[in-house]
Amino acid sequence: MDIAYTVWTWHLDPFNNFQRSEDPAQQRVEFEKGLREIQYLGYTAVEDMNMIVSAFGDCPDALAALLAKYNMKFSAIYHYLKTDFDYDLALLKKCIALAGAIGCTRIILQPPKIKAEGNSEADVLDTAHKANIMAELTHTAGIDLCVHPHFNDTVLYRNEIDLFAANTDPEKVKFCFDTAHSVIADIDPVDLLGAYRGRISYIHFKDVDPNPVLLPGQRAMDRFRALGQGFVDFKGIYRKLREIGYDGTICVELDYPMIANYQSAQYSREYLRSVVGI
């Protein structure tokens, strides 16, 4: 089983309001730095956002060479739905092409943000419709489309997940469940894994601080922590993954590291080794 880490946070500049560079050359430098650091820590695979297309879409051989240099697999490209579906589809096709060139077999799909007036069943069904269309493209290419229920998006809570699942093709639309997003939605990750055991193609591991109010105005996602720094039951989750026969990648992620990307990745890898046993 591969243990991956997301390196999209290496692309963020904390001294520039967490903006990402638009320069492909700089993106390649940032990606390699993340790759080098997580490989040193013992991770065996890497995930990155669809900005990887900007960095390497015109030179997939350069990306393949970097992966070979650090003996790493590319576990997933993270894509997302916004407001322009034609643009989202066009970018998805570029993600599929790059994934195929480097042997990546999963694309993660984040649902669109909820509207200002809130979410509705119609929004969930619209997301399901778009996911079905996208999954036809990925399935043809031999790639799993893995929908990621996400905070503040149209698919997060259990009733939304169930409605979405009932209206998507189970053979083509898979899931990437995230332990932290599940917990902040008051979902038991162990129960969720059992309920959707046949549709899980990928999983994100991250922890959640038990204190819901740490700083004034804090968002729920600001409570995310490195593994072992919160209260998520990773031993129970890993036992459930083994029980349902999951043999895919476990991908560790932390959206907002407390100190630095390297330190958070190190904490999480050591926790998985010493506490969970993987």
Short mmCIF file of C-alpha atoms in Angstrom, two decimals, residues 24-25 28 52-66 97-98 101-102:
data_model
loop_
_atom_site.label_atom_id
_atom_site.label_comp_id
_atom_site.label_asym_id
_atom_site.label_seq_id
_atom_site.Cartn_x
_atom_site.Cartn_y
_atom_site.Cartn_z
CA PRO A 24 5.37 27.18 -14.88
CA ALA A 25 9.12 27.17 -14.28
CA ARG A 28 8.23 22.94 -11.37
CA ILE A 52 0.45 20.31 -12.49
CA VAL A 53 -0.95 20.68 -16.02
CA SER A 54 0.37 24.24 -16.16
CA ALA A 55 3.78 23.09 -14.93
CA PHE A 56 4.22 19.88 -16.92
CA GLY A 57 1.37 19.59 -19.45
CA ASP A 58 3.70 20.51 -22.29
CA CYS A 59 6.58 18.38 -20.98
CA PRO A 60 5.22 15.16 -19.41
CA ASP A 61 8.58 13.48 -19.95
CA ALA A 62 10.14 15.99 -17.52
CA LEU A 63 7.55 15.04 -14.91
CA ALA A 64 8.14 11.35 -15.50
CA ALA A 65 11.88 11.93 -15.12
CA LEU A 66 11.38 13.67 -11.76
CA ALA A 97 -3.76 13.37 -20.93
CA LEU A 98 -1.04 14.13 -18.37
CA ALA A 101 1.46 9.94 -19.79
CA ILE A 102 2.79 9.29 -16.25
#
